[in-house]
Amino acid sequence: MPPSLDPQQLDTGTLALFVGHAAANLVQEQLAKEGFADLRFSHGYVFQHLIDDEPTVGELAAHLAMTQQGASKAVAELERLGYCERAPDAADARIRRVRLTARGQEAVAAARRARSALDQRLADHLGEQHLAEHRDLLVRLLDELGGTAAVKRRAVRPPR
């Protein structure tokens, strides 16, 4: 068995990453309880571009900095699961746009509820003021490390 690791000894980035992973796991568990067990964390990178837009597969690939083939595969998987569909463009029926289905919209709503419940759980445990201070620090760290713009544009890319 490997030796125990004290989280206090972790660097800030690794600790923040692990906190994010733990939070994501709790959200995934809640999504599974609500009937969305087939969703994976990685699907969120696609979903973020379908919430307020209906991109083509090519546009989605560019947003995600991946190949068109990779984006098409991701869309096909989400289509098979019932979360998105390809539909003709309103102006040019030859162009196919990717959009969330009703199930996809329900999954987004469920994820938002799960994240809100997690925030409330943390506020109840740590205190609202204490949590707000830590959230403010995380926002400042995100800005300091150059991640704010991508978050604001819903353009967070998967890690390489």
mmCIF file of C-alpha atoms in Angstrom:
data_model
loop_
_atom_site.group_PDB
_atom_site.id
_atom_site.type_symbol
_atom_site.label_atom_id
_atom_site.label_comp_id
_atom_site.label_asym_id
_atom_site.label_seq_id
_atom_site.Cartn_x
_atom_site.Cartn_y
_atom_site.Cartn_z
ATOM 1 C CA MET A 1 0.000 0.000 0.000
ATOM 2 C CA PRO A 2 1.406 3.428 -0.939
ATOM 3 C CA PRO A 3 2.113 5.877 1.864
ATOM 4 C CA SER A 4 -0.650 8.276 2.880
ATOM 5 C CA LEU A 5 -0.597 11.732 1.292
ATOM 6 C CA ASP A 6 -1.499 14.807 3.315
ATOM 7 C CA PRO A 7 -3.746 17.097 1.190
ATOM 8 C CA GLN A 8 -2.137 20.078 2.957
ATOM 9 C CA GLN A 9 1.072 19.218 1.093
ATOM 10 C CA LEU A 10 -0.520 19.496 -2.373
ATOM 11 C CA ASP A 11 0.105 22.502 -4.579
ATOM 12 C CA THR A 12 -2.847 24.841 -5.153
ATOM 13 C CA GLY A 13 -3.612 23.672 -8.690
ATOM 14 C CA THR A 14 -3.661 19.986 -7.788
ATOM 15 C CA LEU A 15 -5.769 20.609 -4.699
ATOM 16 C CA ALA A 16 -8.262 22.688 -6.718
ATOM 17 C CA LEU A 17 -8.368 19.963 -9.374
ATOM 18 C CA PHE A 18 -9.120 17.297 -6.777
ATOM 19 C CA VAL A 19 -11.834 19.455 -5.195
ATOM 20 C CA GLY A 20 -13.343 19.887 -8.656
ATOM 21 C CA HIS A 21 -13.205 16.146 -9.286
ATOM 22 C CA ALA A 22 -14.891 15.402 -5.957
ATOM 23 C CA ALA A 23 -17.633 17.951 -6.710
ATOM 24 C CA ALA A 24 -18.095 16.571 -10.236
ATOM 25 C CA ASN A 25 -18.415 13.043 -8.848
ATOM 26 C CA LEU A 26 -21.164 14.155 -6.468
ATOM 27 C CA VAL A 27 -23.005 15.869 -9.326
ATOM 28 C CA GLN A 28 -22.634 12.730 -11.465
ATOM 29 C CA GLU A 29 -24.106 10.627 -8.645
ATOM 30 C CA GLN A 30 -27.094 12.948 -8.414
ATOM 31 C CA LEU A 31 -27.566 12.916 -12.180
ATOM 32 C CA ALA A 32 -27.587 9.117 -12.092
ATOM 33 C CA LYS A 33 -30.287 9.187 -9.405
ATOM 34 C CA GLU A 34 -32.383 11.439 -11.654
ATOM 35 C CA GLY A 35 -32.141 9.083 -14.619
ATOM 36 C CA PHE A 36 -29.052 10.425 -16.380
ATOM 37 C CA ALA A 37 -26.567 7.699 -15.431
ATOM 38 C CA ASP A 38 -25.310 7.509 -19.013
ATOM 39 C CA LEU A 39 -23.898 11.043 -18.933
ATOM 40 C CA ARG A 40 -20.163 11.431 -18.432
ATOM 41 C CA PHE A 41 -18.200 14.426 -17.219
ATOM 42 C CA SER A 42 -16.665 14.787 -20.685
ATOM 43 C CA HIS A 43 -20.112 15.296 -22.226
ATOM 44 C CA GLY A 44 -20.241 18.645 -20.463
ATOM 45 C CA TYR A 45 -17.632 20.034 -22.856
ATOM 46 C CA VAL A 46 -20.078 19.445 -25.720
ATOM 47 C CA PHE A 47 -23.159 20.516 -23.769
ATOM 48 C CA GLN A 48 -21.671 23.935 -22.981
ATOM 49 C CA HIS A 49 -21.812 24.763 -26.697
ATOM 50 C CA LEU A 50 -25.392 23.569 -27.129
ATOM 51 C CA ILE A 51 -27.003 25.502 -24.282
ATOM 52 C CA ASP A 52 -27.227 28.833 -26.097
ATOM 53 C CA ASP A 53 -26.287 27.852 -29.642
ATOM 54 C CA GLU A 54 -26.852 25.293 -32.385
ATOM 55 C CA PRO A 55 -23.421 24.852 -33.993
ATOM 56 C CA THR A 56 -22.540 22.648 -36.928
ATOM 57 C CA VAL A 57 -20.254 19.720 -36.179
ATOM 58 C CA GLY A 58 -17.414 21.691 -37.784
ATOM 59 C CA GLU A 59 -18.064 24.697 -35.551
ATOM 60 C CA LEU A 60 -18.264 22.426 -32.518
ATOM 61 C CA ALA A 61 -14.938 20.841 -33.465
ATOM 62 C CA ALA A 62 -13.333 24.291 -33.693
ATOM 63 C CA HIS A 63 -14.766 25.317 -30.303
ATOM 64 C CA LEU A 64 -13.432 22.143 -28.708
ATOM 65 C CA ALA A 65 -10.070 22.271 -30.530
ATOM 66 C CA MET A 66 -10.591 18.775 -31.881
ATOM 67 C CA THR A 67 -10.986 17.157 -35.262
ATOM 68 C CA GLN A 68 -14.310 17.206 -37.056
ATOM 69 C CA GLN A 69 -14.279 13.410 -36.866
ATOM 70 C CA GLY A 70 -13.867 13.551 -33.083
ATOM 71 C CA ALA A 71 -16.680 16.070 -32.712
ATOM 72 C CA SER A 72 -18.914 14.008 -34.985
ATOM 73 C CA LYS A 73 -18.248 10.937 -32.846
ATOM 74 C CA ALA A 74 -19.121 12.840 -29.661
ATOM 75 C CA VAL A 75 -22.333 14.173 -31.234
ATOM 76 C CA ALA A 76 -23.265 10.698 -32.508
ATOM 77 C CA GLU A 77 -22.870 9.297 -28.994
ATOM 78 C CA LEU A 78 -25.036 12.042 -27.474
ATOM 79 C CA GLU A 79 -27.603 11.520 -30.249
ATOM 80 C CA ARG A 80 -27.695 7.791 -29.527
ATOM 81 C CA LEU A 81 -28.271 8.580 -25.838
ATOM 82 C CA GLY A 82 -31.067 11.012 -26.741
ATOM 83 C CA TYR A 83 -29.446 14.239 -25.546
ATOM 84 C CA CYS A 84 -28.970 16.019 -28.862
ATOM 85 C CA GLU A 85 -30.039 15.877 -32.475
ATOM 86 C CA ARG A 86 -28.935 17.229 -35.820
ATOM 87 C CA ALA A 87 -31.488 19.442 -37.517
ATOM 88 C CA PRO A 88 -31.522 21.440 -40.749
ATOM 89 C CA ASP A 89 -30.422 25.060 -40.558
ATOM 90 C CA ALA A 90 -33.351 27.486 -40.840
ATOM 91 C CA ALA A 91 -31.749 29.356 -43.748
ATOM 92 C CA ASP A 92 -30.052 26.466 -45.575
ATOM 93 C CA ALA A 93 -31.437 22.954 -45.185
ATOM 94 C CA ARG A 94 -28.162 21.474 -46.449
ATOM 95 C CA ILE A 95 -26.472 22.636 -43.248
ATOM 96 C CA ARG A 96 -27.058 20.433 -40.199
ATOM 97 C CA ARG A 97 -27.007 22.044 -36.783
ATOM 98 C CA VAL A 98 -26.596 20.250 -33.465
ATOM 99 C CA ARG A 99 -29.087 21.081 -30.734
ATOM 100 C CA LEU A 100 -30.181 19.736 -27.389
ATOM 101 C CA THR A 101 -33.313 17.600 -27.291
ATOM 102 C CA ALA A 102 -35.884 17.868 -24.523
ATOM 103 C CA ARG A 103 -33.908 15.156 -22.689
ATOM 104 C CA GLY A 104 -30.764 17.212 -23.133
ATOM 105 C CA GLN A 105 -32.495 20.266 -21.682
ATOM 106 C CA GLU A 106 -33.726 18.135 -18.761
ATOM 107 C CA ALA A 107 -30.164 16.939 -18.140
ATOM 108 C CA VAL A 108 -28.909 20.535 -18.081
ATOM 109 C CA ALA A 109 -31.626 21.456 -15.572
ATOM 110 C CA ALA A 110 -30.804 18.398 -13.434
ATOM 111 C CA ALA A 111 -27.089 19.251 -13.440
ATOM 112 C CA ARG A 112 -27.854 22.824 -12.410
ATOM 113 C CA ARG A 113 -30.053 21.574 -9.559
ATOM 114 C CA ALA A 114 -27.336 19.162 -8.442
ATOM 115 C CA ARG A 115 -24.666 21.871 -8.446
ATOM 116 C CA SER A 116 -26.980 24.238 -6.583
ATOM 117 C CA ALA A 117 -27.719 21.571 -3.962
ATOM 118 C CA LEU A 118 -23.993 20.943 -3.571
ATOM 119 C CA ASP A 119 -23.373 24.664 -3.060
ATOM 120 C CA GLN A 120 -26.125 24.725 -0.426
ATOM 121 C CA ARG A 121 -24.624 21.677 1.294
ATOM 122 C CA LEU A 122 -21.236 23.395 1.423
ATOM 123 C CA ALA A 123 -22.781 26.638 2.687
ATOM 124 C CA ASP A 124 -24.641 24.747 5.396
ATOM 125 C CA HIS A 125 -21.466 22.968 6.460
ATOM 126 C CA LEU A 126 -18.934 25.791 6.145
ATOM 127 C CA GLY A 127 -21.134 28.851 6.570
ATOM 128 C CA GLU A 128 -22.360 31.101 3.774
ATOM 129 C CA GLN A 129 -19.787 33.840 4.393
ATOM 130 C CA HIS A 130 -16.867 31.420 4.555
ATOM 131 C CA LEU A 131 -17.956 29.701 1.343
ATOM 132 C CA ALA A 132 -18.444 33.069 -0.386
ATOM 133 C CA GLU A 133 -14.905 34.091 0.563
ATOM 134 C CA HIS A 134 -13.490 30.859 -0.839
ATOM 135 C CA ARG A 135 -15.517 31.167 -4.018
ATOM 136 C CA ASP A 136 -14.202 34.716 -4.434
ATOM 137 C CA LEU A 137 -10.651 33.431 -4.025
ATOM 138 C CA LEU A 138 -11.248 30.719 -6.640
ATOM 139 C CA VAL A 139 -12.629 33.309 -9.080
ATOM 140 C CA ARG A 140 -9.569 35.495 -8.525
ATOM 141 C CA LEU A 141 -7.284 32.493 -9.051
ATOM 142 C CA LEU A 142 -9.120 31.606 -12.254
ATOM 143 C CA ASP A 143 -8.631 35.161 -13.470
ATOM 144 C CA GLU A 144 -4.965 35.218 -12.440
ATOM 145 C CA LEU A 145 -4.332 31.989 -14.367
ATOM 146 C CA GLY A 146 -6.082 33.202 -17.511
ATOM 147 C CA GLY A 147 -9.180 31.007 -17.389
ATOM 148 C CA THR A 148 -11.903 33.604 -16.893
ATOM 149 C CA ALA A 149 -12.418 34.501 -20.547
ATOM 150 C CA ALA A 150 -12.988 30.878 -21.586
ATOM 151 C CA VAL A 151 -15.531 30.401 -18.801
ATOM 152 C CA LYS A 152 -17.399 33.576 -19.764
ATOM 153 C CA ARG A 153 -17.589 32.430 -23.402
ATOM 154 C CA ARG A 154 -18.562 28.850 -22.430
ATOM 155 C CA ALA A 155 -15.426 27.818 -24.239
ATOM 156 C CA VAL A 156 -13.650 25.653 -21.675
ATOM 157 C CA ARG A 157 -11.732 22.963 -23.515
ATOM 158 C CA PRO A 158 -10.992 19.454 -22.317
ATOM 159 C CA PRO A 159 -7.506 19.044 -20.834
ATOM 160 C CA ARG A 160 -4.863 17.785 -23.239
#
